[in-house]
Structures are given as C-alpha cells and as structure tokens.
Amino acid sequence: MALKVNQAVTIHYSVKDDKGNKIDSSEGNAPLSFISGMQQVIPGMENNIEGMLIGSKKTFTCPAEEAYGDYNENALQVVSKSEFPAEIKLEVGLSYVMNDGQGRQIPFVISEVAEENVTLDFNHPLAGIPLTFDIELIDIREATKEELEHGHVHGAHGHHH
Ligand code: ZN
C-alpha cells in the first residue's frame, strides 16, 4: 500500500546492497526528511513507511523495480574513442558526466574499452540491485502549505531559511 501523499516524513536509515555492502546511512548525520508523493525517495521506501508508528523501526528489502529500476541493456551506448577529448582517461569503471545540450547532467560509467570504441553505461549505478533498508520513523505529519510550495520539509529535522 502506498503512503498518503503530502506527508512530511523524517527517518533515520541505513541501506545495503544484495551482497550486504553498506551503501549509505544517516547515522551520525541529520535524519532524512522528505515529502511523500513527490518522488523524493524511491517508491519502495514510501510503500514500506505506510502504517509505521512514530518511533518504530523496520527492516525491508526493495526489489530493483521499487528502488532504482531494472538494469536496461538499451542504456548502453557504443561511442568512438575519437569523440572524447584527449585528456579524458578511458578506463573501465571510471565515471563521468555528460551535458545533454539542454542543461541536464547525465552521469555514465565506462563499461568496456575496445581498440576503436568505448561502451558507456547510462544505467543508475544501483539499477538492477535489490536494496535492504533499516529505518526508524522519527516523525510523520501532514506537510504544511508552505512546505508543499517549497518542496521540502521545514522545522527541527528539515530545511532552515
Ligand atoms: Zn522552504
């Protein structure tokens, strides 16, 4: 079941990939605040917070399609090496950001290097990976009109102006 939209949600979280490697955590930092229904967090997060009580904890695993999406073979692109400036190192695993000409920054990883060409992978680095979260619900309430206009949570756990 999906979380109601326009809720100001504050959580502490820690997230691991399917091999148990820790990817990210709010431990030692401020908790994460977001407004539900605005695609500020992955869908699996909102689905699992539904019904939780303030102060409670939960561990859950999001399949890739509820996290950063399935791995898409069509997001691979073969490009001639000559299209890159000479100072760019072309090695497997290096990541760069490309400007799409419309002001958007598109990150990619070099996934293969051949004699003439390189293969660029435009998938999100976590595409295709199920993620396991440990979360603690610090607070949940209706977002205020001002928070909805700004698109972020205000107050103790949120944004300060
Ligand atoms: Zn604001």
mmCIF file of C-alpha atoms and ligand atoms in Angstrom:
data_model
loop_
_atom_site.group_PDB
_atom_site.id
_atom_site.type_symbol
_atom_site.label_atom_id
_atom_site.label_comp_id
_atom_site.label_asym_id
_atom_site.label_seq_id
_atom_site.Cartn_x
_atom_site.Cartn_y
_atom_site.Cartn_z
ATOM 1 C CA MET A 1 0.000 0.000 0.000
ATOM 2 C CA ALA A 2 1.306 3.448 -0.851
ATOM 3 C CA LEU A 3 1.923 6.164 1.669
ATOM 4 C CA LYS A 4 -0.544 9.071 1.587
ATOM 5 C CA VAL A 5 0.792 11.982 -0.450
ATOM 6 C CA ASN A 6 1.914 15.295 1.079
ATOM 7 C CA GLN A 7 3.204 13.830 4.343
ATOM 8 C CA ALA A 8 6.328 15.374 5.888
ATOM 9 C CA VAL A 9 8.352 12.278 6.771
ATOM 10 C CA THR A 10 11.579 12.151 8.794
ATOM 11 C CA ILE A 11 13.604 8.947 9.126
ATOM 12 C CA HIS A 12 16.971 7.604 10.095
ATOM 13 C CA TYR A 13 18.080 4.962 7.626
ATOM 14 C CA SER A 14 20.864 2.702 6.559
ATOM 15 C CA VAL A 15 20.900 0.817 3.255
ATOM 16 C CA LYS A 16 22.784 -2.243 1.983
ATOM 17 C CA ASP A 17 23.016 -3.843 -1.440
ATOM 18 C CA ASP A 18 22.216 -7.512 -2.157
ATOM 19 C CA LYS A 19 25.749 -8.532 -1.137
ATOM 20 C CA GLY A 20 25.441 -6.869 2.263
ATOM 21 C CA ASN A 21 27.699 -3.906 1.422
ATOM 22 C CA LYS A 22 26.642 -0.744 3.204
ATOM 23 C CA ILE A 23 25.815 1.916 0.602
ATOM 24 C CA ASP A 24 24.603 4.824 2.659
ATOM 25 C CA SER A 25 23.386 5.765 6.114
ATOM 26 C CA SER A 26 22.135 8.789 8.045
ATOM 27 C CA GLU A 27 23.952 7.513 11.148
ATOM 28 C CA GLY A 28 25.930 10.334 12.726
ATOM 29 C CA ASN A 29 24.191 12.846 10.450
ATOM 30 C CA ALA A 30 20.878 14.657 10.483
ATOM 31 C CA PRO A 31 17.935 12.381 9.694
ATOM 32 C CA LEU A 32 16.452 12.422 6.193
ATOM 33 C CA SER A 33 13.278 14.435 5.632
ATOM 34 C CA PHE A 34 11.110 14.236 2.552
ATOM 35 C CA ILE A 35 7.585 14.921 1.341
ATOM 36 C CA SER A 36 5.691 11.866 0.149
ATOM 37 C CA GLY A 37 4.253 11.681 -3.357
ATOM 38 C CA MET A 38 6.938 13.951 -4.840
ATOM 39 C CA GLN A 39 9.393 11.244 -5.945
ATOM 40 C CA GLN A 40 11.963 12.496 -3.445
ATOM 41 C CA VAL A 41 12.745 8.921 -2.352
ATOM 42 C CA ILE A 42 12.432 5.555 -4.119
ATOM 43 C CA PRO A 43 8.908 4.074 -4.335
ATOM 44 C CA GLY A 44 9.813 1.104 -2.098
ATOM 45 C CA MET A 45 10.626 3.481 0.735
ATOM 46 C CA GLU A 46 7.229 5.172 0.663
ATOM 47 C CA ASN A 47 5.426 1.829 0.333
ATOM 48 C CA ASN A 48 7.130 0.459 3.451
ATOM 49 C CA ILE A 49 6.625 3.513 5.665
ATOM 50 C CA GLU A 50 2.852 3.261 5.231
ATOM 51 C CA GLY A 51 1.362 2.119 8.548
ATOM 52 C CA MET A 52 4.521 2.580 10.661
ATOM 53 C CA LEU A 53 4.223 4.233 14.077
ATOM 54 C CA ILE A 54 6.426 7.176 15.053
ATOM 55 C CA GLY A 55 9.484 5.838 16.882
ATOM 56 C CA SER A 56 9.214 2.343 15.403
ATOM 57 C CA LYS A 57 11.885 0.577 13.354
ATOM 58 C CA LYS A 58 11.611 -1.652 10.306
ATOM 59 C CA THR A 59 13.875 -3.673 8.030
ATOM 60 C CA PHE A 60 12.714 -4.336 4.472
ATOM 61 C CA THR A 61 14.096 -5.227 1.063
ATOM 62 C CA CYS A 62 13.037 -3.335 -2.062
ATOM 63 C CA PRO A 63 13.270 -5.217 -5.350
ATOM 64 C CA ALA A 64 15.157 -3.273 -8.032
ATOM 65 C CA GLU A 65 11.927 -2.151 -9.705
ATOM 66 C CA GLU A 66 10.893 -0.388 -6.444
ATOM 67 C CA ALA A 67 14.401 1.022 -5.997
ATOM 68 C CA TYR A 68 16.493 2.364 -8.904
ATOM 69 C CA GLY A 69 14.869 0.288 -11.630
ATOM 70 C CA ASP A 70 15.854 -2.789 -13.592
ATOM 71 C CA TYR A 71 19.136 -2.864 -15.450
ATOM 72 C CA ASN A 72 18.443 -1.707 -19.005
ATOM 73 C CA GLU A 73 20.634 -3.052 -21.844
ATOM 74 C CA ASN A 74 19.370 -0.195 -24.017
ATOM 75 C CA ALA A 75 21.119 2.286 -21.730
ATOM 76 C CA LEU A 76 24.462 1.044 -23.075
ATOM 77 C CA GLN A 77 25.943 3.137 -25.843
ATOM 78 C CA VAL A 78 28.998 2.420 -28.014
ATOM 79 C CA VAL A 79 30.931 5.554 -28.902
ATOM 80 C CA SER A 80 34.095 6.107 -30.909
ATOM 81 C CA LYS A 81 37.109 6.974 -28.769
ATOM 82 C CA SER A 82 37.793 9.900 -31.085
ATOM 83 C CA GLU A 83 34.680 11.651 -29.729
ATOM 84 C CA PHE A 84 36.398 12.180 -26.385
ATOM 85 C CA PRO A 85 38.894 14.931 -25.689
ATOM 86 C CA ALA A 86 42.432 13.539 -25.370
ATOM 87 C CA GLU A 87 42.698 14.485 -21.678
ATOM 88 C CA ILE A 88 39.779 12.207 -20.711
ATOM 89 C CA LYS A 89 41.040 8.863 -19.402
ATOM 90 C CA LEU A 90 39.094 5.978 -20.930
ATOM 91 C CA GLU A 91 39.234 3.111 -18.447
ATOM 92 C CA VAL A 92 36.611 0.595 -17.354
ATOM 93 C CA GLY A 93 34.894 1.741 -14.170
ATOM 94 C CA LEU A 94 35.612 5.458 -14.497
ATOM 95 C CA SER A 95 32.538 7.649 -14.365
ATOM 96 C CA TYR A 96 31.893 10.998 -15.974
ATOM 97 C CA VAL A 97 29.055 13.412 -16.507
ATOM 98 C CA MET A 98 27.829 14.370 -19.950
ATOM 99 C CA ASN A 99 25.889 17.512 -20.776
ATOM 100 C CA ASP A 100 22.916 16.658 -22.999
ATOM 101 C CA GLY A 101 22.811 20.124 -24.575
ATOM 102 C CA GLN A 102 19.611 21.034 -22.716
ATOM 103 C CA GLY A 103 21.251 21.811 -19.412
ATOM 104 C CA ARG A 104 20.842 18.318 -17.987
ATOM 105 C CA GLN A 105 23.808 16.481 -16.493
ATOM 106 C CA ILE A 106 23.803 12.809 -17.469
ATOM 107 C CA PRO A 107 26.176 10.568 -15.473
ATOM 108 C CA PHE A 108 27.641 7.428 -17.053
ATOM 109 C CA VAL A 109 30.259 4.768 -16.377
ATOM 110 C CA ILE A 110 32.720 3.348 -18.902
ATOM 111 C CA SER A 111 31.836 -0.340 -19.000
ATOM 112 C CA GLU A 112 34.063 -1.589 -21.842
ATOM 113 C CA VAL A 113 37.101 -0.295 -23.731
ATOM 114 C CA ALA A 114 37.964 -1.725 -27.167
ATOM 115 C CA GLU A 115 40.519 -0.645 -29.742
ATOM 116 C CA GLU A 116 38.355 1.933 -31.512
ATOM 117 C CA ASN A 117 35.305 2.265 -29.285
ATOM 118 C CA VAL A 118 34.206 2.527 -25.699
ATOM 119 C CA THR A 119 30.909 1.349 -24.226
ATOM 120 C CA LEU A 120 29.171 3.818 -21.952
ATOM 121 C CA ASP A 121 26.639 2.652 -19.364
ATOM 122 C CA PHE A 122 23.936 5.207 -18.568
ATOM 123 C CA ASN A 123 22.150 2.995 -16.022
ATOM 124 C CA HIS A 124 21.939 4.270 -12.453
ATOM 125 C CA PRO A 125 24.810 2.642 -10.531
ATOM 126 C CA LEU A 126 22.203 0.851 -8.370
ATOM 127 C CA ALA A 127 19.980 -0.277 -11.275
ATOM 128 C CA GLY A 128 19.105 -3.959 -11.061
ATOM 129 C CA ILE A 129 20.111 -4.216 -7.401
ATOM 130 C CA PRO A 130 17.640 -5.047 -4.619
ATOM 131 C CA LEU A 131 18.257 -2.820 -1.599
ATOM 132 C CA THR A 132 17.750 -3.645 2.079
ATOM 133 C CA PHE A 133 16.905 -0.786 4.415
ATOM 134 C CA ASP A 134 16.907 -0.418 8.189
ATOM 135 C CA ILE A 135 14.808 2.592 9.045
ATOM 136 C CA GLU A 136 13.488 4.347 12.123
ATOM 137 C CA LEU A 137 10.494 6.614 11.703
ATOM 138 C CA ILE A 138 11.346 9.822 13.584
ATOM 139 C CA ASP A 139 8.307 11.837 12.566
ATOM 140 C CA ILE A 140 5.399 11.860 10.141
ATOM 141 C CA ARG A 141 2.741 14.544 9.791
ATOM 142 C CA GLU A 142 0.827 16.445 7.137
ATOM 143 C CA ALA A 143 3.118 18.810 5.229
ATOM 144 C CA THR A 144 2.221 22.489 5.563
ATOM 145 C CA LYS A 145 1.133 24.601 2.602
ATOM 146 C CA GLU A 146 4.485 26.394 2.661
ATOM 147 C CA GLU A 147 6.432 23.111 2.682
ATOM 148 C CA LEU A 148 4.444 21.879 -0.315
ATOM 149 C CA GLU A 149 5.175 25.112 -2.184
ATOM 150 C CA HIS A 150 8.897 24.844 -1.395
ATOM 151 C CA GLY A 151 9.056 21.090 -1.998
ATOM 152 C CA HIS A 152 10.920 20.373 1.244
ATOM 153 C CA VAL A 153 10.308 19.851 4.953
ATOM 154 C CA HIS A 154 10.829 22.708 7.422
ATOM 155 C CA GLY A 155 11.493 22.676 11.144
ATOM 156 C CA ALA A 156 13.820 20.863 13.512
ATOM 157 C CA HIS A 157 14.581 17.989 11.117
ATOM 158 C CA GLY A 158 14.199 19.889 7.881
ATOM 159 C CA HIS A 159 15.180 22.952 5.980
ATOM 160 C CA HIS A 160 16.090 26.211 7.714
ATOM 161 C CA HIS A 161 15.602 29.539 5.993
HETATM 162 ZN ZN ZN B 1 11.420 26.121 2.430
#
